[in-house]
Coordinates of C-alpha atoms in Angstrom, one line a residue:
Chain A
M736 CA -16.9 10.9 -26.4
T737 CA -17.0 9.9 -22.7
R738 CA -17.0 6.2 -22.3
T739 CA -19.0 4.5 -19.5
D740 CA -17.2 2.6 -16.8
E741 CA -18.4 -0.7 -18.2
E742 CA -17.0 0.2 -21.7
L743 CA -13.7 1.1 -20.1
V744 CA -13.7 -2.2 -18.2
A745 CA -14.3 -4.1 -21.4
L746 CA -11.5 -2.3 -23.1
T747 CA -9.1 -2.9 -20.2
V748 CA -9.9 -6.6 -20.2
R749 CA -8.9 -6.6 -23.9
G750 CA -5.5 -5.2 -22.9
D751 CA -6.0 -1.4 -23.1
V752 CA -4.2 -0.2 -19.9
E753 CA -5.0 3.4 -20.7
S754 CA -8.7 2.6 -20.3
F755 CA -8.0 1.4 -16.8
N756 CA -6.1 4.6 -16.1
Q757 CA -9.2 6.6 -17.2
L758 CA -11.2 4.6 -14.6
V759 CA -8.5 5.5 -12.0
L760 CA -8.7 9.1 -13.0
R761 CA -12.5 9.0 -12.7
W762 CA -12.7 7.3 -9.4
E763 CA -9.5 8.0 -7.4
R764 CA -10.8 11.1 -5.7
P765 CA -14.1 9.6 -4.5
I766 CA -12.3 6.6 -3.3
Y767 CA -9.7 8.7 -1.6
A768 CA -12.4 10.8 0.1
L769 CA -14.1 7.7 1.3
A770 CA -10.9 6.2 2.7
Y771 CA -9.8 9.4 4.3
R772 CA -13.1 9.9 6.1
V773 CA -13.4 6.2 7.1
I774 CA -9.9 5.8 8.5
G775 CA -9.0 9.5 9.1
R776 CA -5.4 9.5 7.9
E777 CA -4.2 11.1 4.8
E778 CA -1.2 8.8 4.0
E779 CA -3.0 5.6 4.8
A780 CA -5.9 6.8 2.7
R781 CA -3.5 7.2 -0.2
D782 CA -2.3 3.7 0.3
V783 CA -5.9 2.4 0.3
V784 CA -6.5 4.1 -3.0
Q785 CA -3.4 2.6 -4.6
E786 CA -4.2 -0.9 -3.2
T787 CA -7.8 -0.6 -4.3
F788 CA -6.9 0.1 -7.9
L789 CA -4.2 -2.5 -7.9
R790 CA -6.6 -5.1 -6.6
A791 CA -9.2 -4.0 -9.1
F792 CA -6.6 -4.2 -11.9
R793 CA -5.6 -7.7 -10.9
G794 CA -9.1 -8.9 -10.5
L795 CA -10.7 -7.2 -13.4
A796 CA -10.8 -10.4 -15.5
N797 CA -13.0 -11.9 -12.8
F798 CA -15.3 -8.9 -12.7
R799 CA -18.4 -10.1 -14.5
G800 CA -20.4 -7.0 -14.4
Q801 CA -22.8 -8.4 -11.9
A802 CA -22.5 -5.0 -10.1
K803 CA -21.5 -1.6 -11.2
F804 CA -17.8 -1.0 -11.4
S805 CA -18.1 1.8 -8.9
S806 CA -19.9 -0.5 -6.4
W807 CA -17.2 -3.0 -6.9
I808 CA -14.3 -0.7 -6.2
Y809 CA -16.2 0.9 -3.3
R810 CA -16.5 -2.5 -1.8
I811 CA -12.8 -3.2 -2.3
A812 CA -11.9 0.1 -0.7
L813 CA -14.2 -0.4 2.3
N814 CA -12.8 -3.9 2.9
L815 CA -9.3 -2.4 2.9
C816 CA -10.4 0.3 5.3
R817 CA -11.9 -2.2 7.6
D818 CA -8.8 -4.3 7.4
W819 CA -6.7 -1.3 8.3
I820 CA -8.9 -0.4 11.3
R821 CA -8.8 -4.0 12.6
R822 CA -5.1 -4.3 12.0
E823 CA -4.5 -1.1 13.9
R824 CA -7.0 -2.2 16.5
R825 CA -8.1 1.3 17.1
A826 CA -10.6 3.9 16.0
P827 CA -9.8 6.2 13.1
V828 CA -7.7 9.1 14.1
S829 CA -9.1 12.5 13.2
Q830 CA -6.4 14.3 11.4
A831 CA -6.5 17.9 10.3
P832 CA -7.5 17.9 6.6
E833 CA -4.2 19.3 5.5
G834 CA -4.9 19.2 1.8
V835 CA -7.9 21.6 2.1
D836 CA -7.0 24.6 0.1
L837 CA -8.0 27.8 1.9
A838 CA -8.1 29.6 -1.5
D839 CA -10.6 27.1 -2.6
L840 CA -12.6 27.6 0.5
A841 CA -12.5 31.4 0.1
S842 CA -13.6 31.2 -3.5
E843 CA -16.8 29.3 -2.5
R844 CA -18.0 32.1 -0.3
G845 CA -16.8 35.1 -2.3
P846 CA -14.1 37.6 -1.6
V847 CA -16.0 39.2 1.4
E848 CA -15.3 36.3 3.8
S849 CA -12.8 37.2 6.4
I850 CA -9.8 35.1 7.4
E851 CA -11.6 34.5 10.8
D852 CA -14.6 33.0 8.9
L853 CA -12.3 30.9 6.8
V854 CA -10.5 29.6 9.8
A855 CA -13.8 29.0 11.6
R856 CA -14.9 26.9 8.7
H857 CA -11.6 25.0 8.7
D858 CA -12.1 24.4 12.5
M859 CA -15.6 23.2 11.9
S860 CA -14.2 20.6 9.4
R861 CA -11.9 19.4 12.2
T862 CA -14.8 19.4 14.7
V863 CA -16.9 17.3 12.4
A864 CA -14.0 14.9 11.8
R865 CA -13.5 14.6 15.5
V866 CA -17.1 13.8 16.4
M867 CA -17.4 11.4 13.5
E868 CA -14.5 9.4 14.9
E869 CA -16.6 8.8 18.0
L870 CA -19.1 6.8 16.1
P871 CA -18.9 3.0 15.6
E872 CA -17.4 2.0 12.3
E873 CA -20.7 0.8 10.8
Q874 CA -22.6 4.0 11.6
R875 CA -19.7 6.2 10.5
T876 CA -19.4 4.4 7.2
A877 CA -23.2 4.5 6.5
I878 CA -23.2 8.2 7.1
I879 CA -20.2 8.8 4.9
L880 CA -21.7 6.7 2.0
K881 CA -25.0 8.6 2.4
E882 CA -23.8 12.1 2.9
Y883 CA -20.7 12.3 0.8
H884 CA -21.3 9.7 -1.9
G885 CA -25.0 10.1 -2.3
M886 CA -25.8 6.4 -2.1
T887 CA -29.3 5.1 -1.6
F888 CA -30.2 3.0 1.4
Q889 CA -30.2 -0.1 -0.8
E890 CA -26.8 0.6 -2.2
I891 CA -25.4 1.1 1.3
A892 CA -27.1 -2.1 2.4
D893 CA -25.5 -4.0 -0.4
L894 CA -22.1 -2.6 0.4
Q895 CA -22.3 -3.2 4.1
G896 CA -24.0 -6.6 3.6
C897 CA -26.9 -5.8 5.9
P898 CA -30.7 -5.4 5.7
L899 CA -32.0 -2.0 4.5
S900 CA -33.7 -1.4 7.9
T901 CA -30.3 -1.7 9.6
V902 CA -28.9 1.0 7.3
K903 CA -31.7 3.3 8.4
T904 CA -31.1 2.5 12.1
R905 CA -27.4 3.2 11.7
L906 CA -28.0 6.5 10.0
Y907 CA -30.6 7.5 12.6
Q908 CA -28.4 6.5 15.6
G909 CA -25.3 8.0 14.1
L910 CA -26.9 11.3 13.2
S911 CA -28.4 11.6 16.6
V912 CA -25.1 11.0 18.3
L913 CA -23.5 13.6 16.0
R914 CA -26.2 16.1 16.8
R915 CA -25.7 15.7 20.5
H916 CA -21.9 15.9 20.3
L917 CA -22.0 19.0 18.1
S918 CA -24.4 20.6 20.5
E919 CA -22.2 19.8 23.5
Q920 CA -19.3 21.4 21.8
G921 CA -21.2 24.6 21.2
H922 CA -22.0 24.0 17.6
E923 CA -25.7 24.3 17.5
A924 CA -26.5 23.1 14.1
S925 CA -28.8 25.5 12.4
S926 CA -28.4 25.2 8.6
V927 CA -30.4 23.1 6.2
G928 CA -28.9 19.8 5.4
P929 CA -27.4 19.1 2.0
S930 CA -29.6 17.5 -0.6
R931 CA -28.7 14.2 -2.1
Chain B
M819 CA -53.0 6.6 0.8
T820 CA -51.5 8.3 3.8
V821 CA -49.7 5.9 6.2
D822 CA -49.9 6.9 9.8
M823 CA -46.7 7.5 11.7
R824 CA -45.9 7.1 15.4
C825 CA -43.1 8.8 17.3
Q826 CA -41.0 5.6 17.5
D827 CA -41.0 5.0 13.7
K828 CA -37.4 6.3 13.4
D829 CA -36.9 4.4 10.2
R830 CA -39.6 6.4 8.6
L831 CA -38.2 9.6 10.0
I832 CA -34.8 8.9 8.5
A833 CA -36.4 7.9 5.1
Y834 CA -38.3 11.2 5.2
L835 CA -35.1 13.1 6.0
Y836 CA -33.3 11.7 3.0
G837 CA -36.3 11.8 0.7
E838 CA -36.4 8.0 0.2
D839 CA -39.9 7.4 1.2
G840 CA -43.1 6.9 -0.9
P841 CA -45.7 9.6 -1.3
G842 CA -48.1 7.9 1.1
E843 CA -45.4 7.5 3.8
R844 CA -44.2 11.1 3.3
A845 CA -47.7 12.5 3.7
G846 CA -48.1 10.4 6.9
V847 CA -44.9 11.8 8.3
E848 CA -45.8 15.3 7.5
V849 CA -49.2 14.9 9.2
H850 CA -47.4 13.6 12.3
L851 CA -44.8 16.3 12.3
A852 CA -47.6 19.0 12.2
S853 CA -49.0 17.6 15.4
C854 CA -45.9 16.4 17.3
G855 CA -43.5 19.1 18.5
E856 CA -40.9 16.6 19.7
C857 CA -40.6 14.9 16.3
A858 CA -40.7 18.2 14.5
S859 CA -37.8 19.4 16.6
E860 CA -35.9 16.2 16.1
I861 CA -36.2 16.4 12.3
D862 CA -35.0 20.0 12.3
G863 CA -32.0 19.0 14.4
L864 CA -31.2 16.1 12.1
R865 CA -31.4 18.4 9.1
A866 CA -29.1 20.9 10.8
T867 CA -26.6 18.1 11.7
R868 CA -26.5 17.2 8.0
G869 CA -25.7 20.8 7.3
R870 CA -22.8 20.6 9.6
L871 CA -21.5 17.4 8.0
S872 CA -21.2 19.3 4.8
E873 CA -18.4 21.3 6.4
W874 CA -16.2 18.2 6.6
R875 CA -13.9 18.3 3.6
A876 CA -11.6 15.7 2.4
P877 CA -8.1 17.0 1.5
D878 CA -7.6 18.0 -2.1
V879 CA -4.7 15.9 -3.0
D880 CA -2.8 15.1 -6.1
L881 CA -2.9 11.3 -6.3
G882 CA -1.3 10.8 -9.7
F883 CA -1.5 7.1 -9.6
R884 CA -1.3 5.2 -12.9
I885 CA -0.6 1.8 -14.1
V886 CA 1.8 1.4 -17.0
R887 CA 2.2 -2.0 -18.6
E888 CA 4.6 -3.2 -21.2
P889 CA 2.9 -4.6 -24.2
A890 CA 3.0 -8.4 -24.1
P891 CA 5.2 -10.0 -26.7
A892 CA 3.2 -11.6 -29.5
A893 CA 4.7 -15.0 -28.8
R894 CA 3.3 -15.0 -25.3
G895 CA -0.2 -14.1 -26.4
A896 CA -2.2 -11.0 -25.7
G897 CA -3.9 -10.2 -22.4
W898 CA -2.9 -10.0 -18.8
R899 CA 0.4 -11.8 -18.8
V900 CA 3.2 -10.7 -16.6
P901 CA 6.2 -9.4 -18.6
A902 CA 9.0 -11.9 -18.9
W903 CA 11.5 -9.8 -16.9
A904 CA 9.0 -9.3 -14.1
A905 CA 9.0 -13.0 -13.4
L906 CA 12.6 -13.0 -12.5
P907 CA 13.3 -13.0 -8.8
A908 CA 15.7 -10.1 -9.1
A909 CA 13.2 -8.0 -11.0
A910 CA 10.2 -8.9 -9.0
A911 CA 11.3 -7.1 -5.9
L912 CA 13.0 -4.3 -7.6
V913 CA 12.0 -0.8 -6.4
L914 CA 13.8 2.2 -7.7
A915 CA 14.7 4.8 -5.2
A916 CA 14.3 7.3 -8.0
G917 CA 12.3 9.5 -5.7
A918 CA 15.5 11.0 -4.2
A919 CA 16.6 12.2 -7.6
I920 CA 13.3 13.1 -9.4
A921 CA 11.2 15.0 -6.9
N922 CA 9.4 12.6 -4.7
L923 CA 8.7 10.1 -7.5
E924 CA 8.7 6.4 -7.0
V925 CA 8.8 4.0 -9.9
R926 CA 8.1 0.4 -8.9
Y927 CA 8.6 -2.6 -11.1
D928 CA 7.0 -5.8 -9.9
A929 CA 4.8 -8.6 -11.1
D930 CA 1.9 -6.2 -11.8
G931 CA 3.8 -4.1 -14.2
V932 CA 5.1 -0.6 -13.6
T933 CA 3.6 1.7 -11.0
V934 CA 4.4 5.4 -10.9
R935 CA 3.6 7.3 -7.7
S936 CA 4.3 10.8 -6.8
G937 CA 3.8 13.3 -3.9
W938 CA 3.5 10.6 -1.3
G939 CA 6.0 11.8 1.1
Q940 CA 8.2 14.8 1.9
A941 CA 10.0 15.9 -1.2
P942 CA 13.7 16.2 -0.8
P943 CA 15.0 19.7 -0.7
A944 CA 16.8 19.2 -3.9
A945 CA 13.5 18.7 -5.6
V946 CA 12.2 22.1 -4.7
P947 CA 12.5 24.2 -7.8
S948 CA 14.8 27.1 -7.5
P949 CA 13.5 30.5 -8.4
D950 CA 16.5 30.9 -10.5
A951 CA 15.7 29.8 -14.1
G952 CA 19.2 28.7 -14.9
A953 CA 19.5 26.5 -11.9
A954 CA 16.1 25.1 -12.6
A955 CA 17.1 24.2 -16.1
A956 CA 20.3 22.5 -14.9
Q957 CA 18.3 20.6 -12.3
D958 CA 15.9 19.6 -14.9
A959 CA 18.6 18.3 -17.1
A960 CA 20.2 16.5 -14.2
W961 CA 17.2 14.4 -13.3
R962 CA 16.5 13.7 -16.9
E963 CA 20.0 12.3 -17.2
A964 CA 19.6 10.4 -14.0
L965 CA 16.4 8.9 -15.3
A966 CA 17.9 8.0 -18.6
E967 CA 20.8 6.4 -16.8
T968 CA 18.5 4.3 -14.6
E969 CA 16.6 3.2 -17.7
R970 CA 19.9 2.1 -19.4
R971 CA 21.0 0.3 -16.4
L972 CA 17.7 -1.5 -16.0
R973 CA 17.8 -2.6 -19.7
A974 CA 21.3 -4.0 -19.2
E975 CA 20.3 -5.8 -16.0
F976 CA 17.2 -7.3 -17.5
A977 CA 19.1 -8.5 -20.5
A978 CA 21.8 -10.0 -18.4
A979 CA 19.5 -11.7 -16.0
S980 CA 17.2 -13.2 -18.6
P981 CA 17.9 -16.9 -19.3
A982 CA 16.9 -16.2 -22.9
A983 CA 19.6 -13.7 -23.4
G984 CA 21.9 -14.6 -26.2
A985 CA 19.7 -17.6 -27.2
P986 CA 17.6 -17.8 -30.3
G987 CA 14.7 -16.4 -28.2
A988 CA 16.6 -13.3 -27.3
A989 CA 14.0 -11.2 -29.0
R990 CA 12.0 -11.5 -25.8
A991 CA 14.8 -10.1 -23.6
A992 CA 15.1 -7.3 -26.1
A993 CA 11.5 -6.3 -25.7
P994 CA 11.1 -2.6 -25.1
A995 CA 11.8 -1.6 -21.5
P996 CA 9.0 -0.2 -19.4
R997 CA 7.9 3.2 -20.7
V998 CA 8.2 6.1 -18.3
D999 CA 6.9 9.2 -20.0
Q1000 CA 9.0 12.2 -19.0
S1001 CA 6.2 14.7 -19.6
Q1002 CA 4.0 12.7 -17.3
I1003 CA 6.7 12.8 -14.6
Q1004 CA 7.0 16.5 -15.1
A1005 CA 3.2 16.9 -14.6
L1006 CA 3.5 14.8 -11.4
I1007 CA 6.2 17.0 -10.1
E1008 CA 4.2 20.1 -10.8
A1009 CA 1.2 18.6 -9.1
S1010 CA 3.4 17.9 -6.1
E1011 CA 4.6 21.5 -6.0
R1012 CA 1.0 22.8 -6.1
R1013 CA 0.2 20.5 -3.2
Q1014 CA 3.1 22.0 -1.2
Q1015 CA 1.8 25.4 -1.9
R1016 CA -1.6 24.5 -0.6
E1017 CA -0.1 23.0 2.5
L1018 CA 1.8 26.2 3.1
A1019 CA -1.4 28.1 2.9
L1020 CA -2.9 25.8 5.4
R1021 CA 0.0 26.1 7.8
I1022 CA -0.4 29.9 7.7
A1023 CA -4.0 29.5 8.6
D1024 CA -3.0 27.2 11.5
V1025 CA -0.6 29.9 12.7
V1026 CA -3.3 32.5 12.5
R1027 CA -5.6 30.3 14.4
D1028 CA -3.1 29.5 17.1
F1029 CA -2.2 33.2 17.4
E1030 CA -5.9 34.1 17.8
A1031 CA -6.4 31.3 20.4
Q1032 CA -3.3 32.6 22.3
R1033 CA -4.6 36.2 22.1
R1034 CA -7.9 35.2 23.5
A1035 CA -6.3 33.2 26.3
D1036 CA -4.2 36.2 27.1
L1037 CA -7.2 38.5 27.2
V1038 CA -9.0 36.2 29.5
Q1039 CA -5.9 36.1 31.8
I1040 CA -5.6 39.9 31.8
D1041 CA -9.3 40.1 32.5
E1042 CA -8.9 37.8 35.5
N1043 CA -5.9 39.6 36.8
L1044 CA -7.7 43.0 36.5
G1045 CA -10.7 41.5 38.4
Q1046 CA -8.4 40.3 41.2
I1047 CA -6.8 43.7 41.4
E1048 CA -10.2 45.4 41.5
G1049 CA -11.3 42.9 44.2
L1050 CA -8.2 43.6 46.3
T1051 CA -8.6 47.3 45.9
A1052 CA -12.3 47.2 46.9
A1053 CA -11.4 45.1 49.9
R1054 CA -8.7 47.5 50.9
Q1055 CA -11.2 50.4 50.6
R1056 CA -13.7 48.6 52.7
E1057 CA -11.0 48.1 55.4
V1058 CA -10.1 51.7 55.4
M1059 CA -13.7 52.8 55.6
S1060 CA -14.4 50.4 58.4
Y1061 CA -11.3 51.7 60.2
L1062 CA -12.5 55.3 59.8
V1063 CA -16.0 54.4 61.0
R1064 CA -14.5 52.7 64.1
V1065 CA -12.3 55.7 64.8
A1066 CA -15.2 58.1 64.4
E1067 CA -17.4 56.1 66.7
G1068 CA -14.6 55.9 69.2
R1069 CA -14.5 59.6 69.4

């Protein structure tokens, strides 16, 4: 039987460390993906994941369930990412997504895809990473939370601590800049956007 | 009820884009898009940009992060207490450099318990499994022995450093040492190996891409050079023809 996050939290607070490790297993990849896209560095993103779960572990006794566990750790991770960006006093560095498995990429499109197409897709990933780094942190984070984590406007507003209308503005402005930059780089977007 | 939309209502456009608008608002946006080419073009462009965003993939990494905690002694009560040995200054900052011996693995003992990490850096060459089965078995036995030795040494150090050692309360110092599951470590090592294989595949792709880029650059250069040669040849031909014309006219 799969336990809910809240059940696992309750078990952890009663001393069952393995329950917390189940939470880690459930959420480490989303948190890593978030950290990687926000700060743009693989190793630092790993550090953020570790620190996020350590902080969650330490603070679990104070977690009263006023928010979802996932929202809580997303908030911790975003705060750590923000700290990193401010500490480094620089924009995130777009780094080649080295862990992307070409075999996985190939299996998504079937065996007929050529190596040129695979590499082109890999390059597109880099291009998107590069243009995303041009965005202000708030816009970039809003887009990441919306596009890759499927959050609602309200959930993003809660995480970013801003009004809902500000989230919409950030998304609109960010997407418009991305659209322009991609067009300038010869990547006329033509496909249909992903659904939530 | 349909809610009218104007071109400057970008909040409504973005809510429409993500399907987070009400039925009335949605109908209003659709009516507007049917009559406003500029906004229709913009929504198409934003949809397409979202499609491009889906190409950005986060690396598929093996994180392997776990928290392992020693069961708290009954005398200290259940819950989130720090183990007795972890409170010692010597133990609090103790970090095992076990990664050098056991394939990129770091075991950290601190006030938060025991943390096991793997695959966070470059694995030492010795950790790369040999294709030779006998050598691999010997290597396996070696690091298991190293791990067991480390565990024995830690037990001895904790027992010696504890003020309760030898006292009536010595049962606390004799509490079981932090558990490090060898099968778990083996799984982490295998995960690290898989990651290295994936990275190799990516490196090959990079080489292919660089080679292709260089090939294209060379082709462009050759094309330019040919163009220059053709230009020079044509100019030379014109000069010769001009000379011949002048000679013929002179006659």
